[in-house]
């Protein structure tokens, strides 16, 4: 299976979990997974290897594959790994970020906040914010110029997205607004050129992200 096919297969799996077509904690046979993911047996076998490596499924002999129920330890472990990666990347990113990128991001984040505050149907905006947030953090990690680290970060983001489906305590509008406001604080810190301020803003964002997901208000 090519890398692009693996990414597509993983995305199909994640979307099926988020739609709850596939339930966390349930055990499914290969034929059932083929049906739910609309793929044939051959690509499924390769996808299952990836899902096992990512600890998103667990083999149950003579029964099938158990879709992991993401525990708090699972969430915490992956969040710590994500923090390690981005804290390593932020120095390189802050030293080379362009002022026009910062200004463009400030405009887009303020537009996103306004859209979230005014939207009656949140689904479209929530989907946009998820992708927007991932792109923002992906850009930071890209400063390391390390494909292996970038891929590991992408996988962590995917696992955390599934975990939030299970553990989220507060409505998406509120958590997404907070995330965008945290991003604004990071961008403002980047404008100052003070790495200490940038690290402080990024760390505050991670603390709030964990709180939003695991604790609530």
mmCIF file with all atom_site columns, C-alpha atoms in Angstrom:
data_model
loop_
_atom_site.group_PDB
_atom_site.id
_atom_site.type_symbol
_atom_site.label_atom_id
_atom_site.label_alt_id
_atom_site.label_comp_id
_atom_site.label_asym_id
_atom_site.label_entity_id
_atom_site.label_seq_id
_atom_site.pdbx_PDB_ins_code
_atom_site.Cartn_x
_atom_site.Cartn_y
_atom_site.Cartn_z
_atom_site.occupancy
_atom_site.B_iso_or_equiv
_atom_site.pdbx_formal_charge
_atom_site.auth_seq_id
_atom_site.auth_comp_id
_atom_site.auth_asym_id
_atom_site.auth_atom_id
_atom_site.pdbx_PDB_model_num
ATOM 1   C CA . UNK A 1 1   ? 0.000   0.000   0.000  1.00 0.00 ? 1   UNK A CA 1
ATOM 2   C CA . UNK A 1 2   ? 1.426   3.397   -0.986 1.00 0.00 ? 2   UNK A CA 1
ATOM 3   C CA . UNK A 1 3   ? 1.825   6.115   1.649  1.00 0.00 ? 3   UNK A CA 1
ATOM 4   C CA . UNK A 1 4   ? -1.009  8.132   0.093  1.00 0.00 ? 4   UNK A CA 1
ATOM 5   C CA . UNK A 1 5   ? -3.274  5.074   0.257  1.00 0.00 ? 5   UNK A CA 1
ATOM 6   C CA . UNK A 1 6   ? -2.351  4.475   3.891  1.00 0.00 ? 6   UNK A CA 1
ATOM 7   C CA . UNK A 1 7   ? -3.185  8.080   4.729  1.00 0.00 ? 7   UNK A CA 1
ATOM 8   C CA . UNK A 1 8   ? -6.505  7.777   2.923  1.00 0.00 ? 8   UNK A CA 1
ATOM 9   C CA . UNK A 1 9   ? -7.292  4.508   4.696  1.00 0.00 ? 9   UNK A CA 1
ATOM 10  C CA . UNK A 1 10  ? -6.382  5.960   8.091  1.00 0.00 ? 10  UNK A CA 1
ATOM 11  C CA . UNK A 1 11  ? -8.520  9.024   7.427  1.00 0.00 ? 11  UNK A CA 1
ATOM 12  C CA . UNK A 1 12  ? -11.454 6.809   6.442  1.00 0.00 ? 12  UNK A CA 1
ATOM 13  C CA . UNK A 1 13  ? -11.059 4.890   9.701  1.00 0.00 ? 13  UNK A CA 1
ATOM 14  C CA . UNK A 1 14  ? -10.893 8.075   11.776 1.00 0.00 ? 14  UNK A CA 1
ATOM 15  C CA . UNK A 1 15  ? -13.944 9.568   10.058 1.00 0.00 ? 15  UNK A CA 1
ATOM 16  C CA . UNK A 1 16  ? -15.890 6.341   10.642 1.00 0.00 ? 16  UNK A CA 1
ATOM 17  C CA . UNK A 1 17  ? -15.016 6.509   14.344 1.00 0.00 ? 17  UNK A CA 1
ATOM 18  C CA . UNK A 1 18  ? -15.933 10.194  14.573 1.00 0.00 ? 18  UNK A CA 1
ATOM 19  C CA . UNK A 1 19  ? -19.274 9.495   12.864 1.00 0.00 ? 19  UNK A CA 1
ATOM 20  C CA . UNK A 1 20  ? -19.625 6.569   15.258 1.00 0.00 ? 20  UNK A CA 1
ATOM 21  C CA . UNK A 1 21  ? -20.160 4.166   12.376 1.00 0.00 ? 21  UNK A CA 1
ATOM 22  C CA . UNK A 1 22  ? -17.350 2.342   14.176 1.00 0.00 ? 22  UNK A CA 1
ATOM 23  C CA . UNK A 1 23  ? -17.708 2.392   17.949 1.00 0.00 ? 23  UNK A CA 1
ATOM 24  C CA . UNK A 1 24  ? -14.725 2.646   20.280 1.00 0.00 ? 24  UNK A CA 1
ATOM 25  C CA . UNK A 1 25  ? -14.451 -0.510  22.349 1.00 0.00 ? 25  UNK A CA 1
ATOM 26  C CA . UNK A 1 26  ? -16.283 -2.778  19.900 1.00 0.00 ? 26  UNK A CA 1
ATOM 27  C CA . UNK A 1 27  ? -14.764 -5.853  18.292 1.00 0.00 ? 27  UNK A CA 1
ATOM 28  C CA . UNK A 1 28  ? -15.089 -6.215  14.530 1.00 0.00 ? 28  UNK A CA 1
ATOM 29  C CA . UNK A 1 29  ? -14.053 -8.898  12.090 1.00 0.00 ? 29  UNK A CA 1
ATOM 30  C CA . UNK A 1 30  ? -12.132 -8.100  8.925  1.00 0.00 ? 30  UNK A CA 1
ATOM 31  C CA . UNK A 1 31  ? -15.228 -8.487  6.748  1.00 0.00 ? 31  UNK A CA 1
ATOM 32  C CA . UNK A 1 32  ? -17.133 -6.011  8.923  1.00 0.00 ? 32  UNK A CA 1
ATOM 33  C CA . UNK A 1 33  ? -14.296 -3.493  8.729  1.00 0.00 ? 33  UNK A CA 1
ATOM 34  C CA . UNK A 1 34  ? -14.141 -3.884  4.949  1.00 0.00 ? 34  UNK A CA 1
ATOM 35  C CA . UNK A 1 35  ? -17.845 -3.098  4.757  1.00 0.00 ? 35  UNK A CA 1
ATOM 36  C CA . UNK A 1 36  ? -17.712 -0.112  7.093  1.00 0.00 ? 36  UNK A CA 1
ATOM 37  C CA . UNK A 1 37  ? -14.607 1.372   5.436  1.00 0.00 ? 37  UNK A CA 1
ATOM 38  C CA . UNK A 1 38  ? -15.676 0.407   1.917  1.00 0.00 ? 38  UNK A CA 1
ATOM 39  C CA . UNK A 1 39  ? -12.330 -1.175  1.066  1.00 0.00 ? 39  UNK A CA 1
ATOM 40  C CA . UNK A 1 40  ? -11.242 -4.629  -0.061 1.00 0.00 ? 40  UNK A CA 1
ATOM 41  C CA . UNK A 1 41  ? -9.414  -7.179  2.074  1.00 0.00 ? 41  UNK A CA 1
ATOM 42  C CA . UNK A 1 42  ? -5.925  -6.533  0.674  1.00 0.00 ? 42  UNK A CA 1
ATOM 43  C CA . UNK A 1 43  ? -5.674  -2.809  1.577  1.00 0.00 ? 43  UNK A CA 1
ATOM 44  C CA . UNK A 1 44  ? -7.426  -3.542  4.883  1.00 0.00 ? 44  UNK A CA 1
ATOM 45  C CA . UNK A 1 45  ? -4.650  -5.929  5.918  1.00 0.00 ? 45  UNK A CA 1
ATOM 46  C CA . UNK A 1 46  ? -2.037  -3.212  5.406  1.00 0.00 ? 46  UNK A CA 1
ATOM 47  C CA . UNK A 1 47  ? -4.207  -0.615  7.102  1.00 0.00 ? 47  UNK A CA 1
ATOM 48  C CA . UNK A 1 48  ? -4.609  -2.891  10.128 1.00 0.00 ? 48  UNK A CA 1
ATOM 49  C CA . UNK A 1 49  ? -0.826  -3.108  10.461 1.00 0.00 ? 49  UNK A CA 1
ATOM 50  C CA . UNK A 1 50  ? -0.709  0.693   10.710 1.00 0.00 ? 50  UNK A CA 1
ATOM 51  C CA . UNK A 1 51  ? -3.657  0.820   13.113 1.00 0.00 ? 51  UNK A CA 1
ATOM 52  C CA . UNK A 1 52  ? -1.959  -1.723  15.379 1.00 0.00 ? 52  UNK A CA 1
ATOM 53  C CA . UNK A 1 53  ? 1.281   0.263   15.321 1.00 0.00 ? 53  UNK A CA 1
ATOM 54  C CA . UNK A 1 54  ? -0.674  3.372   16.306 1.00 0.00 ? 54  UNK A CA 1
ATOM 55  C CA . UNK A 1 55  ? -2.445  1.400   19.049 1.00 0.00 ? 55  UNK A CA 1
ATOM 56  C CA . UNK A 1 56  ? -5.835  2.243   17.562 1.00 0.00 ? 56  UNK A CA 1
ATOM 57  C CA . UNK A 1 57  ? -6.860  -1.414  17.285 1.00 0.00 ? 57  UNK A CA 1
ATOM 58  C CA . UNK A 1 58  ? -5.995  -4.500  19.286 1.00 0.00 ? 58  UNK A CA 1
ATOM 59  C CA . UNK A 1 59  ? -5.987  -8.055  17.919 1.00 0.00 ? 59  UNK A CA 1
ATOM 60  C CA . UNK A 1 60  ? -8.436  -10.374 19.660 1.00 0.00 ? 60  UNK A CA 1
ATOM 61  C CA . UNK A 1 61  ? -7.587  -13.961 18.612 1.00 0.00 ? 61  UNK A CA 1
ATOM 62  C CA . UNK A 1 62  ? -10.506 -15.794 16.980 1.00 0.00 ? 62  UNK A CA 1
ATOM 63  C CA . UNK A 1 63  ? -12.706 -12.737 17.565 1.00 0.00 ? 63  UNK A CA 1
ATOM 64  C CA . UNK A 1 64  ? -11.393 -9.908  15.380 1.00 0.00 ? 64  UNK A CA 1
ATOM 65  C CA . UNK A 1 65  ? -10.024 -6.456  16.101 1.00 0.00 ? 65  UNK A CA 1
ATOM 66  C CA . UNK A 1 66  ? -10.996 -4.370  19.094 1.00 0.00 ? 66  UNK A CA 1
ATOM 67  C CA . UNK A 1 67  ? -11.259 -0.650  18.450 1.00 0.00 ? 67  UNK A CA 1
ATOM 68  C CA . UNK A 1 68  ? -9.382  0.928   21.310 1.00 0.00 ? 68  UNK A CA 1
ATOM 69  C CA . UNK A 1 69  ? -11.225 2.887   23.943 1.00 0.00 ? 69  UNK A CA 1
ATOM 70  C CA . UNK A 1 70  ? -8.769  5.767   24.510 1.00 0.00 ? 70  UNK A CA 1
ATOM 71  C CA . UNK A 1 71  ? -8.043  5.856   28.237 1.00 0.00 ? 71  UNK A CA 1
ATOM 72  C CA . UNK A 1 72  ? -6.915  8.947   30.100 1.00 0.00 ? 72  UNK A CA 1
ATOM 73  C CA . UNK A 1 73  ? -3.405  7.444   30.168 1.00 0.00 ? 73  UNK A CA 1
ATOM 74  C CA . UNK A 1 74  ? -3.545  7.083   26.366 1.00 0.00 ? 74  UNK A CA 1
ATOM 75  C CA . UNK A 1 75  ? -4.617  10.718  26.070 1.00 0.00 ? 75  UNK A CA 1
ATOM 76  C CA . UNK A 1 76  ? -1.978  11.961  28.503 1.00 0.00 ? 76  UNK A CA 1
ATOM 77  C CA . UNK A 1 77  ? 0.852   9.963   26.924 1.00 0.00 ? 77  UNK A CA 1
ATOM 78  C CA . UNK A 1 78  ? 0.121   11.205  23.417 1.00 0.00 ? 78  UNK A CA 1
ATOM 79  C CA . UNK A 1 79  ? -0.393  14.772  24.594 1.00 0.00 ? 79  UNK A CA 1
ATOM 80  C CA . UNK A 1 80  ? 3.000   14.745  26.324 1.00 0.00 ? 80  UNK A CA 1
ATOM 81  C CA . UNK A 1 81  ? 4.615   13.468  23.125 1.00 0.00 ? 81  UNK A CA 1
ATOM 82  C CA . UNK A 1 82  ? 2.939   16.225  21.122 1.00 0.00 ? 82  UNK A CA 1
ATOM 83  C CA . UNK A 1 83  ? 4.139   18.861  23.596 1.00 0.00 ? 83  UNK A CA 1
ATOM 84  C CA . UNK A 1 84  ? 7.705   17.533  23.355 1.00 0.00 ? 84  UNK A CA 1
ATOM 85  C CA . UNK A 1 85  ? 7.670   17.786  19.575 1.00 0.00 ? 85  UNK A CA 1
ATOM 86  C CA . UNK A 1 86  ? 6.215   21.283  19.384 1.00 0.00 ? 86  UNK A CA 1
ATOM 87  C CA . UNK A 1 87  ? 8.399   22.628  22.187 1.00 0.00 ? 87  UNK A CA 1
ATOM 88  C CA . UNK A 1 88  ? 11.396  21.360  20.209 1.00 0.00 ? 88  UNK A CA 1
ATOM 89  C CA . UNK A 1 89  ? 10.100  22.979  17.019 1.00 0.00 ? 89  UNK A CA 1
ATOM 90  C CA . UNK A 1 90  ? 9.046   26.363  18.340 1.00 0.00 ? 90  UNK A CA 1
ATOM 91  C CA . UNK A 1 91  ? 12.567  27.819  18.640 1.00 0.00 ? 91  UNK A CA 1
ATOM 92  C CA . UNK A 1 92  ? 13.382  27.088  14.993 1.00 0.00 ? 92  UNK A CA 1
ATOM 93  C CA . UNK A 1 93  ? 9.957   28.329  13.939 1.00 0.00 ? 93  UNK A CA 1
ATOM 94  C CA . UNK A 1 94  ? 10.100  31.565  15.944 1.00 0.00 ? 94  UNK A CA 1
ATOM 95  C CA . UNK A 1 95  ? 13.531  32.363  14.532 1.00 0.00 ? 95  UNK A CA 1
ATOM 96  C CA . UNK A 1 96  ? 12.393  32.152  10.921 1.00 0.00 ? 96  UNK A CA 1
ATOM 97  C CA . UNK A 1 97  ? 8.695   33.031  10.875 1.00 0.00 ? 97  UNK A CA 1
ATOM 98  C CA . UNK A 1 98  ? 7.776   35.767  8.389  1.00 0.00 ? 98  UNK A CA 1
ATOM 99  C CA . UNK A 1 99  ? 5.859   38.861  9.546  1.00 0.00 ? 99  UNK A CA 1
ATOM 100 C CA . UNK A 1 100 ? 3.440   38.522  6.613  1.00 0.00 ? 100 UNK A CA 1
ATOM 101 C CA . UNK A 1 101 ? 2.575   34.962  7.733  1.00 0.00 ? 101 UNK A CA 1
ATOM 102 C CA . UNK A 1 102 ? 1.853   36.207  11.250 1.00 0.00 ? 102 UNK A CA 1
ATOM 103 C CA . UNK A 1 103 ? -0.357  39.031  9.973  1.00 0.00 ? 103 UNK A CA 1
ATOM 104 C CA . UNK A 1 104 ? -2.229  36.680  7.638  1.00 0.00 ? 104 UNK A CA 1
ATOM 105 C CA . UNK A 1 105 ? -2.805  34.237  10.489 1.00 0.00 ? 105 UNK A CA 1
ATOM 106 C CA . UNK A 1 106 ? -4.040  36.996  12.786 1.00 0.00 ? 106 UNK A CA 1
ATOM 107 C CA . UNK A 1 107 ? -6.673  37.956  10.211 1.00 0.00 ? 107 UNK A CA 1
ATOM 108 C CA . UNK A 1 108 ? -7.748  34.344  9.630  1.00 0.00 ? 108 UNK A CA 1
ATOM 109 C CA . UNK A 1 109 ? -7.965  33.589  13.346 1.00 0.00 ? 109 UNK A CA 1
ATOM 110 C CA . UNK A 1 110 ? -10.076 36.668  14.032 1.00 0.00 ? 110 UNK A CA 1
ATOM 111 C CA . UNK A 1 111 ? -12.362 35.708  11.136 1.00 0.00 ? 111 UNK A CA 1
ATOM 112 C CA . UNK A 1 112 ? -12.645 32.187  12.572 1.00 0.00 ? 112 UNK A CA 1
ATOM 113 C CA . UNK A 1 113 ? -13.580 33.549  15.993 1.00 0.00 ? 113 UNK A CA 1
ATOM 114 C CA . UNK A 1 114 ? -16.238 35.797  14.470 1.00 0.00 ? 114 UNK A CA 1
ATOM 115 C CA . UNK A 1 115 ? -17.617 32.894  12.462 1.00 0.00 ? 115 UNK A CA 1
ATOM 116 C CA . UNK A 1 116 ? -17.814 30.654  15.521 1.00 0.00 ? 116 UNK A CA 1
ATOM 117 C CA . UNK A 1 117 ? -19.521 33.324  17.584 1.00 0.00 ? 117 UNK A CA 1
ATOM 118 C CA . UNK A 1 118 ? -22.166 33.998  14.937 1.00 0.00 ? 118 UNK A CA 1
ATOM 119 C CA . UNK A 1 119 ? -22.766 30.532  13.466 1.00 0.00 ? 119 UNK A CA 1
ATOM 120 C CA . UNK A 1 120 ? -26.114 28.852  14.089 1.00 0.00 ? 120 UNK A CA 1
ATOM 121 C CA . UNK A 1 121 ? -25.107 25.569  12.462 1.00 0.00 ? 121 UNK A CA 1
ATOM 122 C CA . UNK A 1 122 ? -21.748 24.729  13.998 1.00 0.00 ? 122 UNK A CA 1
ATOM 123 C CA . UNK A 1 123 ? -20.878 21.596  12.029 1.00 0.00 ? 123 UNK A CA 1
ATOM 124 C CA . UNK A 1 124 ? -19.273 23.339  9.068  1.00 0.00 ? 124 UNK A CA 1
ATOM 125 C CA . UNK A 1 125 ? -17.340 25.740  11.295 1.00 0.00 ? 125 UNK A CA 1
ATOM 126 C CA . UNK A 1 126 ? -16.212 23.002  13.658 1.00 0.00 ? 126 UNK A CA 1
ATOM 127 C CA . UNK A 1 127 ? -14.850 20.966  10.737 1.00 0.00 ? 127 UNK A CA 1
ATOM 128 C CA . UNK A 1 128 ? -13.054 24.059  9.456  1.00 0.00 ? 128 UNK A CA 1
ATOM 129 C CA . UNK A 1 129 ? -11.550 24.833  12.878 1.00 0.00 ? 129 UNK A CA 1
ATOM 130 C CA . UNK A 1 130 ? -10.261 21.272  13.291 1.00 0.00 ? 130 UNK A CA 1
ATOM 131 C CA . UNK A 1 131 ? -8.417  21.471  9.965  1.00 0.00 ? 131 UNK A CA 1
ATOM 132 C CA . UNK A 1 132 ? -7.273  25.045  10.631 1.00 0.00 ? 132 UNK A CA 1
ATOM 133 C CA . UNK A 1 133 ? -5.894  24.119  14.047 1.00 0.00 ? 133 UNK A CA 1
ATOM 134 C CA . UNK A 1 134 ? -4.038  21.087  12.673 1.00 0.00 ? 134 UNK A CA 1
ATOM 135 C CA . UNK A 1 135 ? -2.505  23.201  9.888  1.00 0.00 ? 135 UNK A CA 1
ATOM 136 C CA . UNK A 1 136 ? -1.354  25.835  12.398 1.00 0.00 ? 136 UNK A CA 1
ATOM 137 C CA . UNK A 1 137 ? 0.490   23.290  14.538 1.00 0.00 ? 137 UNK A CA 1
ATOM 138 C CA . UNK A 1 138 ? 1.745   21.383  11.489 1.00 0.00 ? 138 UNK A CA 1
ATOM 139 C CA . UNK A 1 139 ? 3.406   24.586  10.282 1.00 0.00 ? 139 UNK A CA 1
ATOM 140 C CA . UNK A 1 140 ? 5.257   24.934  13.582 1.00 0.00 ? 140 UNK A CA 1
ATOM 141 C CA . UNK A 1 141 ? 6.513   21.336  13.463 1.00 0.00 ? 141 UNK A CA 1
ATOM 142 C CA . UNK A 1 142 ? 7.589   21.711  9.824  1.00 0.00 ? 142 UNK A CA 1
ATOM 143 C CA . UNK A 1 143 ? 10.291  24.102  11.039 1.00 0.00 ? 143 UNK A CA 1
ATOM 144 C CA . UNK A 1 144 ? 12.262  21.058  12.229 1.00 0.00 ? 144 UNK A CA 1
ATOM 145 C CA . UNK A 1 145 ? 12.519  19.897  8.591  1.00 0.00 ? 145 UNK A CA 1
ATOM 146 C CA . UNK A 1 146 ? 12.290  16.260  9.708  1.00 0.00 ? 146 UNK A CA 1
ATOM 147 C CA . UNK A 1 147 ? 9.861   13.995  7.861  1.00 0.00 ? 147 UNK A CA 1
ATOM 148 C CA . UNK A 1 148 ? 9.852   11.325  10.568 1.00 0.00 ? 148 UNK A CA 1
ATOM 149 C CA . UNK A 1 149 ? 8.950   13.839  13.266 1.00 0.00 ? 149 UNK A CA 1
ATOM 150 C CA . UNK A 1 150 ? 6.300   15.435  11.051 1.00 0.00 ? 150 UNK A CA 1
ATOM 151 C CA . UNK A 1 151 ? 4.655   12.060  10.437 1.00 0.00 ? 151 UNK A CA 1
ATOM 152 C CA . UNK A 1 152 ? 4.792   11.162  14.142 1.00 0.00 ? 152 UNK A CA 1
ATOM 153 C CA . UNK A 1 153 ? 3.126   14.486  14.967 1.00 0.00 ? 153 UNK A CA 1
ATOM 154 C CA . UNK A 1 154 ? 0.385   13.848  12.399 1.00 0.00 ? 154 UNK A CA 1
ATOM 155 C CA . UNK A 1 155 ? -0.318  10.436  13.921 1.00 0.00 ? 155 UNK A CA 1
ATOM 156 C CA . UNK A 1 156 ? -0.473  11.924  17.415 1.00 0.00 ? 156 UNK A CA 1
ATOM 157 C CA . UNK A 1 157 ? -2.970  14.534  16.236 1.00 0.00 ? 157 UNK A CA 1
ATOM 158 C CA . UNK A 1 158 ? -5.089  11.751  14.773 1.00 0.00 ? 158 UNK A CA 1
ATOM 159 C CA . UNK A 1 159 ? -5.065  9.729   17.995 1.00 0.00 ? 159 UNK A CA 1
ATOM 160 C CA . UNK A 1 160 ? -5.894  12.772  20.102 1.00 0.00 ? 160 UNK A CA 1
ATOM 161 C CA . UNK A 1 161 ? -8.822  13.584  17.824 1.00 0.00 ? 161 UNK A CA 1
ATOM 162 C CA . UNK A 1 162 ? -10.318 10.157  18.524 1.00 0.00 ? 162 UNK A CA 1
ATOM 163 C CA . UNK A 1 163 ? -9.637  10.517  22.247 1.00 0.00 ? 163 UNK A CA 1
ATOM 164 C CA . UNK A 1 164 ? -11.462 13.857  22.342 1.00 0.00 ? 164 UNK A CA 1
ATOM 165 C CA . UNK A 1 165 ? -14.541 12.203  20.881 1.00 0.00 ? 165 UNK A CA 1
ATOM 166 C CA . UNK A 1 166 ? -14.735 10.096  24.029 1.00 0.00 ? 166 UNK A CA 1
ATOM 167 C CA . UNK A 1 167 ? -13.524 12.483  26.718 1.00 0.00 ? 167 UNK A CA 1
ATOM 168 C CA . UNK A 1 168 ? -14.645 15.944  25.660 1.00 0.00 ? 168 UNK A CA 1
ATOM 169 C CA . UNK A 1 169 ? -16.588 17.603  28.457 1.00 0.00 ? 169 UNK A CA 1
ATOM 170 C CA . UNK A 1 170 ? -17.635 20.933  26.968 1.00 0.00 ? 170 UNK A CA 1
ATOM 171 C CA . UNK A 1 171 ? -19.345 22.017  23.723 1.00 0.00 ? 171 UNK A CA 1
ATOM 172 C CA . UNK A 1 172 ? -17.155 22.377  20.599 1.00 0.00 ? 172 UNK A CA 1
ATOM 173 C CA . UNK A 1 173 ? -18.050 26.065  20.130 1.00 0.00 ? 173 UNK A CA 1
ATOM 174 C CA . UNK A 1 174 ? -16.522 26.976  23.477 1.00 0.00 ? 174 UNK A CA 1
ATOM 175 C CA . UNK A 1 175 ? -13.412 24.821  23.141 1.00 0.00 ? 175 UNK A CA 1
ATOM 176 C CA . UNK A 1 176 ? -12.797 25.975  19.575 1.00 0.00 ? 176 UNK A CA 1
ATOM 177 C CA . UNK A 1 177 ? -13.132 29.630  20.578 1.00 0.00 ? 177 UNK A CA 1
ATOM 178 C CA . UNK A 1 178 ? -10.609 29.101  23.356 1.00 0.00 ? 178 UNK A CA 1
ATOM 179 C CA . UNK A 1 179 ? -8.212  27.344  20.958 1.00 0.00 ? 179 UNK A CA 1
ATOM 180 C CA . UNK A 1 180 ? -8.394  30.222  18.478 1.00 0.00 ? 180 UNK A CA 1
ATOM 181 C CA . UNK A 1 181 ? -7.848  32.778  21.255 1.00 0.00 ? 181 UNK A CA 1
ATOM 182 C CA . UNK A 1 182 ? -4.834  30.775  22.440 1.00 0.00 ? 182 UNK A CA 1
ATOM 183 C CA . UNK A 1 183 ? -3.468  30.839  18.900 1.00 0.00 ? 183 UNK A CA 1
ATOM 184 C CA . UNK A 1 184 ? -3.855  34.618  18.858 1.00 0.00 ? 184 UNK A CA 1
ATOM 185 C CA . UNK A 1 185 ? -1.750  34.812  22.023 1.00 0.00 ? 185 UNK A CA 1
ATOM 186 C CA . UNK A 1 186 ? 0.954   32.689  20.342 1.00 0.00 ? 186 UNK A CA 1
ATOM 187 C CA . UNK A 1 187 ? 0.866   34.909  17.266 1.00 0.00 ? 187 UNK A CA 1
ATOM 188 C CA . UNK A 1 188 ? 1.101   38.071  19.362 1.00 0.00 ? 188 UNK A CA 1
ATOM 189 C CA . UNK A 1 189 ? 4.093   36.574  21.155 1.00 0.00 ? 189 UNK A CA 1
ATOM 190 C CA . UNK A 1 190 ? 5.724   35.703  17.828 1.00 0.00 ? 190 UNK A CA 1
ATOM 191 C CA . UNK A 1 191 ? 5.371   39.348  16.783 1.00 0.00 ? 191 UNK A CA 1
ATOM 192 C CA . UNK A 1 192 ? 7.447   40.405  19.802 1.00 0.00 ? 192 UNK A CA 1
ATOM 193 C CA . UNK A 1 193 ? 10.290  38.111  18.768 1.00 0.00 ? 193 UNK A CA 1
ATOM 194 C CA . UNK A 1 194 ? 10.711  37.057  22.416 1.00 0.00 ? 194 UNK A CA 1
ATOM 195 C CA . UNK A 1 195 ? 11.136  33.266  22.522 1.00 0.00 ? 195 UNK A CA 1
ATOM 196 C CA . UNK A 1 196 ? 10.263  33.167  26.213 1.00 0.00 ? 196 UNK A CA 1
ATOM 197 C CA . UNK A 1 197 ? 6.890   34.799  25.512 1.00 0.00 ? 197 UNK A CA 1
ATOM 198 C CA . UNK A 1 198 ? 6.261   32.382  22.656 1.00 0.00 ? 198 UNK A CA 1
ATOM 199 C CA . UNK A 1 199 ? 7.016   29.343  24.813 1.00 0.00 ? 199 UNK A CA 1
ATOM 200 C CA . UNK A 1 200 ? 4.785   30.684  27.593 1.00 0.00 ? 200 UNK A CA 1
ATOM 201 C CA . UNK A 1 201 ? 1.878   31.176  25.171 1.00 0.00 ? 201 UNK A CA 1
ATOM 202 C CA . UNK A 1 202 ? 2.344   27.738  23.609 1.00 0.00 ? 202 UNK A CA 1
ATOM 203 C CA . UNK A 1 203 ? 2.536   26.027  27.009 1.00 0.00 ? 203 UNK A CA 1
ATOM 204 C CA . UNK A 1 204 ? -0.627  27.838  28.131 1.00 0.00 ? 204 UNK A CA 1
ATOM 205 C CA . UNK A 1 205 ? -2.369  26.593  24.997 1.00 0.00 ? 205 UNK A CA 1
ATOM 206 C CA . UNK A 1 206 ? -1.418  22.989  25.760 1.00 0.00 ? 206 UNK A CA 1
ATOM 207 C CA . UNK A 1 207 ? -2.552  23.282  29.392 1.00 0.00 ? 207 UNK A CA 1
ATOM 208 C CA . UNK A 1 208 ? -5.902  24.671  28.256 1.00 0.00 ? 208 UNK A CA 1
ATOM 209 C CA . UNK A 1 209 ? -6.264  21.977  25.592 1.00 0.00 ? 209 UNK A CA 1
ATOM 210 C CA . UNK A 1 210 ? -5.859  19.227  28.186 1.00 0.00 ? 210 UNK A CA 1
ATOM 211 C CA . UNK A 1 211 ? -8.270  21.009  30.520 1.00 0.00 ? 211 UNK A CA 1
ATOM 212 C CA . UNK A 1 212 ? -10.890 21.427  27.790 1.00 0.00 ? 212 UNK A CA 1
ATOM 213 C CA . UNK A 1 213 ? -10.750 17.757  26.894 1.00 0.00 ? 213 UNK A CA 1
ATOM 214 C CA . UNK A 1 214 ? -10.317 16.001  30.210 1.00 0.00 ? 214 UNK A CA 1
ATOM 215 C CA . UNK A 1 215 ? -11.615 18.315  32.894 1.00 0.00 ? 215 UNK A CA 1
ATOM 216 C CA . UNK A 1 216 ? -14.161 20.744  31.497 1.00 0.00 ? 216 UNK A CA 1
ATOM 217 C CA . UNK A 1 217 ? -15.457 23.699  33.496 1.00 0.00 ? 217 UNK A CA 1
#
